[in-house]
Coordinates of C-alpha atoms in Angstrom, one line a residue:
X247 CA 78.0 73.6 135.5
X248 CA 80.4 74.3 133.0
X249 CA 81.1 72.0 130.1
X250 CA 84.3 70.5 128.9
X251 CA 86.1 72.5 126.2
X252 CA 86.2 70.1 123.7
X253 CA 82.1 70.2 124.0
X254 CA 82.0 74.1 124.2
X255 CA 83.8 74.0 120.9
X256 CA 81.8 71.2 119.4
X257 CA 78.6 73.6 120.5
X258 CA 80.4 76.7 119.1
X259 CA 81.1 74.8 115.5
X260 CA 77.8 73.6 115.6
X261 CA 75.9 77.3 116.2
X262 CA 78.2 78.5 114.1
X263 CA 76.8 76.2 111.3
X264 CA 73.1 76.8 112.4
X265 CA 73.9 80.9 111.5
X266 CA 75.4 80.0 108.0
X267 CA 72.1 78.1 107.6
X268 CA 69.6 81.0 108.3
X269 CA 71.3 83.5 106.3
X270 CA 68.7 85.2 104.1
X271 CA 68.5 83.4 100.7
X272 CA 67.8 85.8 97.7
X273 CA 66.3 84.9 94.2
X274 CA 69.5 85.4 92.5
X275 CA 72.1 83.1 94.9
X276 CA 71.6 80.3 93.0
X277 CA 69.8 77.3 90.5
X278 CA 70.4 75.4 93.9
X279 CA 70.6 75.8 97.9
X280 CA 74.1 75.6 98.9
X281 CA 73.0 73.6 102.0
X282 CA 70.4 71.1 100.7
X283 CA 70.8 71.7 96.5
X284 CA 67.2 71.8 96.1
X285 CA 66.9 73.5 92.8
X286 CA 65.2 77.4 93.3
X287 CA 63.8 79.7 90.8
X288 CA 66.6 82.0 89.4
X289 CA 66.3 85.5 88.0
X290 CA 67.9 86.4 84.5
X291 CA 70.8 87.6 85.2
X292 CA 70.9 91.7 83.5
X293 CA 72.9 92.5 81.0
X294 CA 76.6 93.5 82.0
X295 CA 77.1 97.6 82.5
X296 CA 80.8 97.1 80.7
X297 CA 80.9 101.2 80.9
X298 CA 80.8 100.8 84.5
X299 CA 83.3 97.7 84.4
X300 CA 85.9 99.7 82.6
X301 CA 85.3 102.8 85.1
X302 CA 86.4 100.3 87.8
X303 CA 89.6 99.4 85.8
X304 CA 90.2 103.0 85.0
X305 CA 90.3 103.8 89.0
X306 CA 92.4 100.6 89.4
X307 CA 95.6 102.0 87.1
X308 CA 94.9 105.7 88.8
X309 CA 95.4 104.1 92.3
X310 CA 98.6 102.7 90.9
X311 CA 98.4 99.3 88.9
X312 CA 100.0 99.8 85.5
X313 CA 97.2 98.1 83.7
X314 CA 94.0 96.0 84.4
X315 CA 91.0 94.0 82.4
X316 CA 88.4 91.8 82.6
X317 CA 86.4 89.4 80.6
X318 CA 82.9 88.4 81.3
X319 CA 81.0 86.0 80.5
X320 CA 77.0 84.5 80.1
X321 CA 75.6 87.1 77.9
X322 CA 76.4 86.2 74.6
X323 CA 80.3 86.3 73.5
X324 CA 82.3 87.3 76.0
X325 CA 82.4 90.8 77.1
X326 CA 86.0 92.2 77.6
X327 CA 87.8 95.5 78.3
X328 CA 91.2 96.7 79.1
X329 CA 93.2 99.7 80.1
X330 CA 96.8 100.5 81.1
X331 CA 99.8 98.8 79.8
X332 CA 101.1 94.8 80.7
X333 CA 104.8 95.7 80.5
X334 CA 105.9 99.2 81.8
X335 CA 109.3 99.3 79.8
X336 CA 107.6 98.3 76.5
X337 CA 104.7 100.2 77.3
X338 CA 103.0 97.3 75.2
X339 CA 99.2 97.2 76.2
X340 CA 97.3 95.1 78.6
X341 CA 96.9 91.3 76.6
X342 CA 93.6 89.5 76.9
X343 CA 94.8 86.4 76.2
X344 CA 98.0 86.7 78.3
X345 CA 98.7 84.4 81.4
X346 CA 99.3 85.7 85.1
X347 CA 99.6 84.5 88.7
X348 CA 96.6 83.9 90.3
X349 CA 97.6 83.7 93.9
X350 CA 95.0 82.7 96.2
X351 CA 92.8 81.5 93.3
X352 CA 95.4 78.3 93.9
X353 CA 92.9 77.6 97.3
X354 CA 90.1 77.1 94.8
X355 CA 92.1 74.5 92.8
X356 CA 93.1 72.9 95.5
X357 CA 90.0 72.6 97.4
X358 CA 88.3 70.9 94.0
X359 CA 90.9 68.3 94.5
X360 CA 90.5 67.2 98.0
X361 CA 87.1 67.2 98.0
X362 CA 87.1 65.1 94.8
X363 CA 89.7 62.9 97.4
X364 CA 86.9 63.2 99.8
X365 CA 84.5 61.8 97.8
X366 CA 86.8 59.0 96.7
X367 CA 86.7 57.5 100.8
X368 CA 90.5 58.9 100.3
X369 CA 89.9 61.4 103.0
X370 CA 87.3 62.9 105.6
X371 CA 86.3 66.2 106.0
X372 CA 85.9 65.5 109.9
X373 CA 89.1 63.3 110.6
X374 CA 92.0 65.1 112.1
X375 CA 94.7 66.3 109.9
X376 CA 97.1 64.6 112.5
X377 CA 95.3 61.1 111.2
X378 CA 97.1 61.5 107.7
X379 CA 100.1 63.3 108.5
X380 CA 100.8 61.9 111.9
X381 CA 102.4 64.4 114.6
X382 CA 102.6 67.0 111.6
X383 CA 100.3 69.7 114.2
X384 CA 100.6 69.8 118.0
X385 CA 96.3 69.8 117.8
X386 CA 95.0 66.9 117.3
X387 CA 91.7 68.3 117.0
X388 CA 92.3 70.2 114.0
X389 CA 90.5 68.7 111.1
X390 CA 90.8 68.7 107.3
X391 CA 87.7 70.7 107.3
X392 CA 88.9 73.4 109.5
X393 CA 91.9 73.8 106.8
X394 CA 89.4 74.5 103.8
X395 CA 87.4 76.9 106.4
X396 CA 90.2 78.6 108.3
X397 CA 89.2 78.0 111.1
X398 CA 92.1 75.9 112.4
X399 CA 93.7 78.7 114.4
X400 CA 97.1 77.8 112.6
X401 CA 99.1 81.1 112.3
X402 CA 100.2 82.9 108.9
X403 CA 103.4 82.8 108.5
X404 CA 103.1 85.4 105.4
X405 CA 102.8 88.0 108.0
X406 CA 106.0 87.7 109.4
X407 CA 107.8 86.9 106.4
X408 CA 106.5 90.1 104.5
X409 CA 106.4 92.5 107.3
X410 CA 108.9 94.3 104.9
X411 CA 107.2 94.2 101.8
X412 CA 110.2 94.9 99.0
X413 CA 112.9 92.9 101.3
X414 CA 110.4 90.5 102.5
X415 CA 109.8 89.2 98.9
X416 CA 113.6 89.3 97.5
X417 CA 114.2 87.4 100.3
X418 CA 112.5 84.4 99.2
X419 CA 111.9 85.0 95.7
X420 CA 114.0 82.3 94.2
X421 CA 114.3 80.6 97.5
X422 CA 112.5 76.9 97.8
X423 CA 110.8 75.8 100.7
X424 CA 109.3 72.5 101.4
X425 CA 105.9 72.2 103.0
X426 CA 107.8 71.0 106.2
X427 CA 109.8 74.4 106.4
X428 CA 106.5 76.1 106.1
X429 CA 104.2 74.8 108.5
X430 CA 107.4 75.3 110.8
X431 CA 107.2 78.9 110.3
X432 CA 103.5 79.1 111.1
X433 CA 104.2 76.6 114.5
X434 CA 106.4 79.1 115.9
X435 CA 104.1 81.7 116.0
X436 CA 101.0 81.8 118.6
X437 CA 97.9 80.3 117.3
X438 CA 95.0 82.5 116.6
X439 CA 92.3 80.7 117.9
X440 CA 91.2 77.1 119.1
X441 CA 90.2 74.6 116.2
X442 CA 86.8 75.5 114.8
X443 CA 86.1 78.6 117.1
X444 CA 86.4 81.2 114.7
X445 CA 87.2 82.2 111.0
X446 CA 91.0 83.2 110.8
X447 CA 92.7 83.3 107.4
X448 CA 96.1 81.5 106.9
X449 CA 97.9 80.0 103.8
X450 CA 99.1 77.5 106.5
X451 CA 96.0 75.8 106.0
X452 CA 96.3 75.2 101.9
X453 CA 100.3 74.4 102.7
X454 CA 98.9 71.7 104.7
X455 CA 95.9 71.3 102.6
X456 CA 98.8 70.2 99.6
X457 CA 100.4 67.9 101.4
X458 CA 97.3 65.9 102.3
X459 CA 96.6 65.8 98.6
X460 CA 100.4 64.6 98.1
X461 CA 99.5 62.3 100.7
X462 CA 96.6 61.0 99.6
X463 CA 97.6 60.2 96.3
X464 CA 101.1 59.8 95.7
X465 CA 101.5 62.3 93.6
X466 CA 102.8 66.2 93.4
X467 CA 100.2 68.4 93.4
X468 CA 100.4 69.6 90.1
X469 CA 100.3 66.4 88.7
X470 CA 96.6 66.1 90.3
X471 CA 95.7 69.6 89.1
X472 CA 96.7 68.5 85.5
X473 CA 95.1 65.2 85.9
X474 CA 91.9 66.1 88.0
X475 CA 91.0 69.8 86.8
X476 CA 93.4 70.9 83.8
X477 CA 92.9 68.6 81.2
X478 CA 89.2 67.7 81.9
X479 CA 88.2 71.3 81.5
X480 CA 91.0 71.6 79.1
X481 CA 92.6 74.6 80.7
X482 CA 95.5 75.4 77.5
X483 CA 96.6 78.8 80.0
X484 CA 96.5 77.4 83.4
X485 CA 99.6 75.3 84.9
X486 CA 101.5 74.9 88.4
X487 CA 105.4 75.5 87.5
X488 CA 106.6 75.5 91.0
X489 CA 109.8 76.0 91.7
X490 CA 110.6 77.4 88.2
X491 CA 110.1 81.1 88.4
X492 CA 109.2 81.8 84.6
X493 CA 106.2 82.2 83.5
X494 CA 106.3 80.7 80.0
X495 CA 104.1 82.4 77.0
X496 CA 102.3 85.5 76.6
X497 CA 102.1 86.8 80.1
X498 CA 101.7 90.1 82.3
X499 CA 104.6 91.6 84.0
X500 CA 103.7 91.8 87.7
X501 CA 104.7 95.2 89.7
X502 CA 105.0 95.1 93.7
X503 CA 104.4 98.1 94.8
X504 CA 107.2 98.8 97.6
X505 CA 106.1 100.3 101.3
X506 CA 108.0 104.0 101.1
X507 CA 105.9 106.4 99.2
X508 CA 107.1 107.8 95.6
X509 CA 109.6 104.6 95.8
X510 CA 109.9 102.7 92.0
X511 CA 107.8 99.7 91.4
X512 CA 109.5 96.7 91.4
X513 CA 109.4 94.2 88.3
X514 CA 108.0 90.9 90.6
X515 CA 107.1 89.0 87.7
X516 CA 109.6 85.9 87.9
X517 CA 109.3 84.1 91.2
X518 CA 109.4 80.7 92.7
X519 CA 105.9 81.7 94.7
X520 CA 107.6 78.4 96.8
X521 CA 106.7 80.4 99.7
X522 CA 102.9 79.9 98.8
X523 CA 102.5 76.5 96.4
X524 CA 99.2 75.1 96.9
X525 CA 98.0 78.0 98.9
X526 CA 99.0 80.3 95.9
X527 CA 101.1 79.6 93.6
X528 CA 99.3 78.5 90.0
X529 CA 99.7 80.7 86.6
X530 CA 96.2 80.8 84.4
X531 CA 94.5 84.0 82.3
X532 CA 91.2 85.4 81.9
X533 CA 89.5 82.9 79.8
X534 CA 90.8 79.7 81.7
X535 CA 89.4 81.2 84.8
X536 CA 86.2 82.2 83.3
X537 CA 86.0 78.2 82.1
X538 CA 86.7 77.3 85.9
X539 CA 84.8 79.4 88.1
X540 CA 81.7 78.1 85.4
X541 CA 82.5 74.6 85.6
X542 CA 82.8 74.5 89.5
X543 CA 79.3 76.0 90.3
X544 CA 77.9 74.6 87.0
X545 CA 78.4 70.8 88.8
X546 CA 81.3 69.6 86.0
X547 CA 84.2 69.2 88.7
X548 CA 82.2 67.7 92.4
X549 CA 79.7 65.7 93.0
X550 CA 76.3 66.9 94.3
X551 CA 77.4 66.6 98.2
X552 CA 80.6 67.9 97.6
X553 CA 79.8 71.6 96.1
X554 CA 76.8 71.7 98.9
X555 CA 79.7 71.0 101.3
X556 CA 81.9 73.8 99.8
X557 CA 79.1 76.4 99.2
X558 CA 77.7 76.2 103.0
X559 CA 79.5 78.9 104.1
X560 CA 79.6 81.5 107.6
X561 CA 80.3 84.9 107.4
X562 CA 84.5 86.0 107.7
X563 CA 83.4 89.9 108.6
X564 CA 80.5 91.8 110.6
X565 CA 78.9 93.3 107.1
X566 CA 77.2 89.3 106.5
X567 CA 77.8 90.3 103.0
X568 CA 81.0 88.2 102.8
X569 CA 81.4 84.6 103.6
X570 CA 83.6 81.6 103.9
X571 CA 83.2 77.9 102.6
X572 CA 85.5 75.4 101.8
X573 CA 88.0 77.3 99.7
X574 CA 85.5 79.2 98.0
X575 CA 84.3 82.9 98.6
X576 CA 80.1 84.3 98.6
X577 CA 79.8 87.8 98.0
X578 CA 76.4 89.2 98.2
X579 CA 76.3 92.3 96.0
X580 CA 74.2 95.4 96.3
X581 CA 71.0 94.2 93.9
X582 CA 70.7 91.2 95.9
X583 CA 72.9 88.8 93.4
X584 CA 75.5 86.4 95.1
X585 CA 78.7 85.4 93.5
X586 CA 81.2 82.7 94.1
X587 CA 84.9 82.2 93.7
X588 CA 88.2 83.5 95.0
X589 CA 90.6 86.4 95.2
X590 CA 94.2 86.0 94.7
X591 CA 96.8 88.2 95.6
X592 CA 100.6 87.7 95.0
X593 CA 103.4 89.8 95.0
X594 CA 102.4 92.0 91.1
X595 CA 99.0 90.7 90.6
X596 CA 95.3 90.9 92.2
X597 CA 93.1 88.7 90.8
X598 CA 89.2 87.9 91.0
X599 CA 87.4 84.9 89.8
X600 CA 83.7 84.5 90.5
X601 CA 80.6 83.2 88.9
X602 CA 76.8 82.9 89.8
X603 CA 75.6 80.5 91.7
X604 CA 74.5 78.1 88.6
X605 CA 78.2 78.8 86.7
X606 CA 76.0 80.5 83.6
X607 CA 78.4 83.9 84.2
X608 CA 81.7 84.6 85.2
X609 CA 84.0 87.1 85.2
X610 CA 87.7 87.1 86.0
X611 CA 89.8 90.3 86.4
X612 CA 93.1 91.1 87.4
X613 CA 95.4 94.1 87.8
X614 CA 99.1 94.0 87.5
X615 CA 100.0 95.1 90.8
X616 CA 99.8 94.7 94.7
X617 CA 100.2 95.7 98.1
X618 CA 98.6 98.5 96.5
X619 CA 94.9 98.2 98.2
X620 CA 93.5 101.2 96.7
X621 CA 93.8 99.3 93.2
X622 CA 92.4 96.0 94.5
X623 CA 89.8 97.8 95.9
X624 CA 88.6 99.4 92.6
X625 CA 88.9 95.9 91.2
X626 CA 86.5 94.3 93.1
X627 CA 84.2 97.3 91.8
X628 CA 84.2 95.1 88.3
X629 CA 81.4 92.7 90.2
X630 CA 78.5 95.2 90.7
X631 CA 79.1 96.1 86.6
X632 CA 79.4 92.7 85.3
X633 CA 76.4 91.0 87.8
X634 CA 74.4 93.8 88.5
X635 CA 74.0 95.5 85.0
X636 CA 73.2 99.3 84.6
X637 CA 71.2 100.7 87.6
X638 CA 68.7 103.5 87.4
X639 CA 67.6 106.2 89.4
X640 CA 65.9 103.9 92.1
X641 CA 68.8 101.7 92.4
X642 CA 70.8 101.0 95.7
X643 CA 73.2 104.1 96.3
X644 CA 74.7 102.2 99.1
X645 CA 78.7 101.0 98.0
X646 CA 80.2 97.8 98.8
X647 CA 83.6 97.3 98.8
X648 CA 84.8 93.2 98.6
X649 CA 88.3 93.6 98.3
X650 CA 89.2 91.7 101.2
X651 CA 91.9 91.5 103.7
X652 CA 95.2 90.4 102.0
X653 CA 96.2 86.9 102.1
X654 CA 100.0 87.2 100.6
X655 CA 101.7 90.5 100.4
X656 CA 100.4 93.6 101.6
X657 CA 102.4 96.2 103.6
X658 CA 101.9 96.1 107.6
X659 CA 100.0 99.0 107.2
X660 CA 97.1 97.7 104.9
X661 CA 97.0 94.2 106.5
X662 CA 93.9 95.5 108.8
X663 CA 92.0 96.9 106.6
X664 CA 89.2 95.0 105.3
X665 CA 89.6 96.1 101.0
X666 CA 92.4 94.1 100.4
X667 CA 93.9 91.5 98.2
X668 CA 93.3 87.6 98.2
X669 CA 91.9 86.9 101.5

């Protein structure tokens, strides 16, 4: 006999959670089980191999971004390096200190908030989306926890809007959308899958994920970043500026890099981001997202229930070395640590924010360009340096790649392979 299908996909959600339970555990995941936070014994986490970090930035600028750097840190003061240059017609080098767009980083922030809403009674993870923001999807069983997973089947309207990647982003970068306008965008396309079947990512989800925050309280949502993550952590380098396309300060210039080969690089730098905003569209630098990704897995921004909610994750990819929670990333790396955070891309920048499971190290890294996967690619190759340490001769020769599939801006080209951007 064969069941209804809203009980085929309750069963599918429900195996689906039973295999993020069972994956293998290692000694360095974590001061606590991201399903039950029963505190485990953690290894000492090896000293950063900061030769092997800036190798990884070196390959970064030859693959094409103008500059890149990185600051670590948990081992003492923090470890930093940089190569290339932040602003190719100055030719002034690569600023520490200086701010950038985060992209997809955004879904972290924004996650932090509604589960904070969550634990507030203002919201459920398991009520539909449709209960808040009546007749806004044409599922009613998508739920505010298949947002923060992906797993709503809702369509990314980022692919058709950049299939072009040069035109694609003049087109709407000083436009302003609403969240309305968006969500539109993604409704005329097919959805991917049905609700809670399978792991698909979409900025829809964040779009919508924003306005249940606006909902919720009242409030814009950079008003409940400030309030909720900025000032408590006292973030002095991280703001949401949407719609004002400036990013005000020392900053990085930002270089898309445009589909035909040997074509210029364009100067993306000053942009509403309107077509992203909660999903992707907040400004911070190195050391604010050091303090962040720490202060997340170190237990300063949720409650107890509400990290183990966003650190149970299922794997996005066949390797079950890269996973999904609720806005939040798990990379397992090649000497058995695992790391948490977010990618970000957005049309000049790639950016990675991650910590250790107990928020004692961080490192956040970013590379003036994209659609560029080469370069993101050799970005992501700053994790194995800054959480694995030096390795010796018996060491793992096996190479991981966790750039992942991009999120925001990458050509048609690269939008398949699995090395890219912010996803």
């Amino acid at each position: 006999m064969r069941l209804p299908l809203d009980r085929r996909l309750t069963l599918s959600a429900a195996l689906l959670a039973v295999v993020a339970g069972v994956v293998p555990a290692t000694a360095a995941q974590a001061a606590a089980s991201p399903l039950t936070g029963a505190a485990t014994a953690a290894a000492p986490a090896p000293t950063p191999d900061l030769d092997a970090v800036t190798q990884a930035l070196k390959k970064a600028t030859a693959a094409g971004a103008p500059g890149a750097m990185v600051r670590i840190t948990g081992s003492g003061a923090p470890l930093t390096s940089a190569v290339g240059v932040q602003d190719r017609t100055t030719g002034a080098a690569m600023d520490l200190n200086g701010r950038f767009r985060i992209g997809s980083v955004t879904k972290t922030f924004s996650s932090v908030v509604l589960l904070q809403l969550v634990n507030e009674g203002k919201l459920s993870l398991d009520a539909p989306v449709n209960q808040y923001l009546p007749g806004l999807l044409p599922d009613n069983r998508i739920t505010v926890r298949h947002l923060l997973t992906h797993r709503s089947g809702l369509a990314d309207y980022t692919n058709a809007m950049f299939d072009k990647t040069v035109p694609g982003f003049e087109a709407v970068r000083n436009k302003v959308f609403t969240y309305q306008e968006l969500v539109a965008l993604s409704l005329r396309e097919p959805r991917t899958t049905e609700p809670g079947v399978s792991y698909n990512y979409s900025n829809t989800n964040f779009v919508v994920v924003g306005m249940l925050i606006e909902k919720a309280t009242g409030n814009g949502v950079a008003k409940e970043y400030e309030r909720r993550i900025i000032k408590p952590l006292k973030l002095k380098n991280t703001s949401y500026v949407h719609p004002s396309t400036q990013i005000k300060g020392a900053h990085l210039h930002g270089y898309l890099t445009p589909d035909e080969a040997g074509a210029p690089l364009v100067d993306s730098t000053e942009q509403t981001v309107s077509w992203a905003q909660s999903a992707g569209a907040m400004i911070s630098n190195a050391a604010d997202l050091n303090t962040f990704v720490s202060a997340l897995l170190g237990g300063k921004l949720l409650a107890p229930a509400m990290l183990d909610a966003m650190l149970s994750v299922t794997p996005t990819d066949a390797t079950n070395t890269r996973f999904y929670g609720l806005g939040l990333r798990r990379y397992d790396l090649s000497c058995g640590t695992s790391v948490y955070g977010h990618t970000g891309t957005v049309q000049g920048f790639y950016t990675y924010a991650f910590a250790t499971r107990d928020g004692k190290r961080s490192l956040a890294a970013v590379a003036n360009t994209s659609n560029r996967g080469a370069a993101n690619t050799a970005l992501g190759g700053t994790l194995e340096g800054a959480f694995c340490g030096k390795k010796g001769p018996a060491a793992p020769t096996a190479k991981r790649s966790f750039a992942l599939v991009p999120e925001l801006t990458a050509a048609p080209a690269e939008r398949d392979l699995p090395e890219h951007g912010s996803r």
